[in-house]
Phi, psi and omega in degrees: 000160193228155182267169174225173154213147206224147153061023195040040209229128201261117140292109178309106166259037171083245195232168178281157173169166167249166167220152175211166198056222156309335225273330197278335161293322174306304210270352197255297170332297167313321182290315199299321184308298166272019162068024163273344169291005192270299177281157179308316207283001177281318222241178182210129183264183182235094182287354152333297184304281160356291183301308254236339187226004172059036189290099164307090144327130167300105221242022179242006213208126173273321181248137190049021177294311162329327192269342184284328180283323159300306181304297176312331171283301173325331231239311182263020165287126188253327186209164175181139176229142194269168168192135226256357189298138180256106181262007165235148160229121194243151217234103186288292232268038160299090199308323188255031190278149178268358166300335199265327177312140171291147172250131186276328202280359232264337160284297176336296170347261168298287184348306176298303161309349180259297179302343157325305183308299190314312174285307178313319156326307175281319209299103184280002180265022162238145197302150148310290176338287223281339210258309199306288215284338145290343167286344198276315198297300163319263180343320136339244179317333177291290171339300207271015179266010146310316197266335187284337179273292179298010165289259200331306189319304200292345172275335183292324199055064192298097174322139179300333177295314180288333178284297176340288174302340181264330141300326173298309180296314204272015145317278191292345172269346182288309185303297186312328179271357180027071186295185167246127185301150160282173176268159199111140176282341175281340183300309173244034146285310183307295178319312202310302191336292176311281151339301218250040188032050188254057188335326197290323170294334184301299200309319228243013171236354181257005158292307168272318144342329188269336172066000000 
């Protein structure tokens, strides 16, 4: 994997190295953690592997099929090696990007990429060991994709009533999975709000995110 840079800014995937073994799950994590797993274009596969375990974009799925698709390749992973040089540049700010477009479809969406998640996550022919430090990550990025919606909302230009109200439910759907906080003080700044349902700050901190 490779760093890109967008907006002008080098997203950090970490330190160069090679990793093998758990050390290769640990460090895959981490990128899962800060979403540098997710898109293609940072990285160079082995197509052997691709073949050989029949690993698919998901073609029913808009959003996030790319993480999905990294994450199952992450999973039959033995080795990996990082390199911290920013060998790509990439142009976030592209007015008609379909990542950018309002979506009618977007709970549906993700619903789907979170059973996606779920099952690859749940799946017992990859080692527990092996499973975890992507379960830690994930549950994470659930938490902060609260705020990553009101962000959108805020962009969108969204009524407060209508942001609030869109927080409380994924608050309360969150609450019924009783995912587990990760550890750390930025983890559970991000989580409590959520936890303890207190939309008007989720709102008023993804208001200053939105610029």
């Amino acid at each position: 994997m490779a760093h890109g840079k967008g907006q002008g800014h080098i997203r950090d995937l970490g330190i160069d190295g090679s990793f093998t073994g758990q050390a290769v799950m640990e460090e895959l994590g981490r990128a899962y953690s800060r979403k540098t797993i997710n898109p293609p274009w940072n990285k160079r596969y082995r197509l052997e592997l691709i073949r050989s375990h029949g690993i698919r974009f998901r073609e029913d799925i808009s959003i996030g099929e790319d993480k999905l698709f990294n994450l199952e390749y992450a999973l039959h992973c033995e080795s990996c090696r990082t390199s911290s040089a920013p060998l790509y540049h990439v142009s976030t700010e592209v007015a008609d990007s379909l990542s950018r477009k309002p979506r009618g479809d977007l709970q549906e969406q993700f619903a789907r990429l979170d059973a996606g998640l779920d099952a690859l996550l749940s799946d017992e022919s990859f080692p527990a060991e092996c499973r975890l430090p992507f379960r830690k990550a994930d549950n994470f990025l659930r938490y902060r994709a609260v705020y990553a919606q009101a962000k959108r909302m805020h962009r969108a230009g969204a009524p407060r009533s209508e942001r609030l109200r869109t927080i409380r439910r994924m608050c309360r759907e969150l609450g019924r999975q009783r995912l587990p906080v990760p550890s750390g003080r930025f983890c559970l700044m991000i989580c409590t709000p959520v936890r303890l349902r207190m939309a008007w700050l989720i709102d008023l901190a993804a208001h200053k995110l939105a610029g």
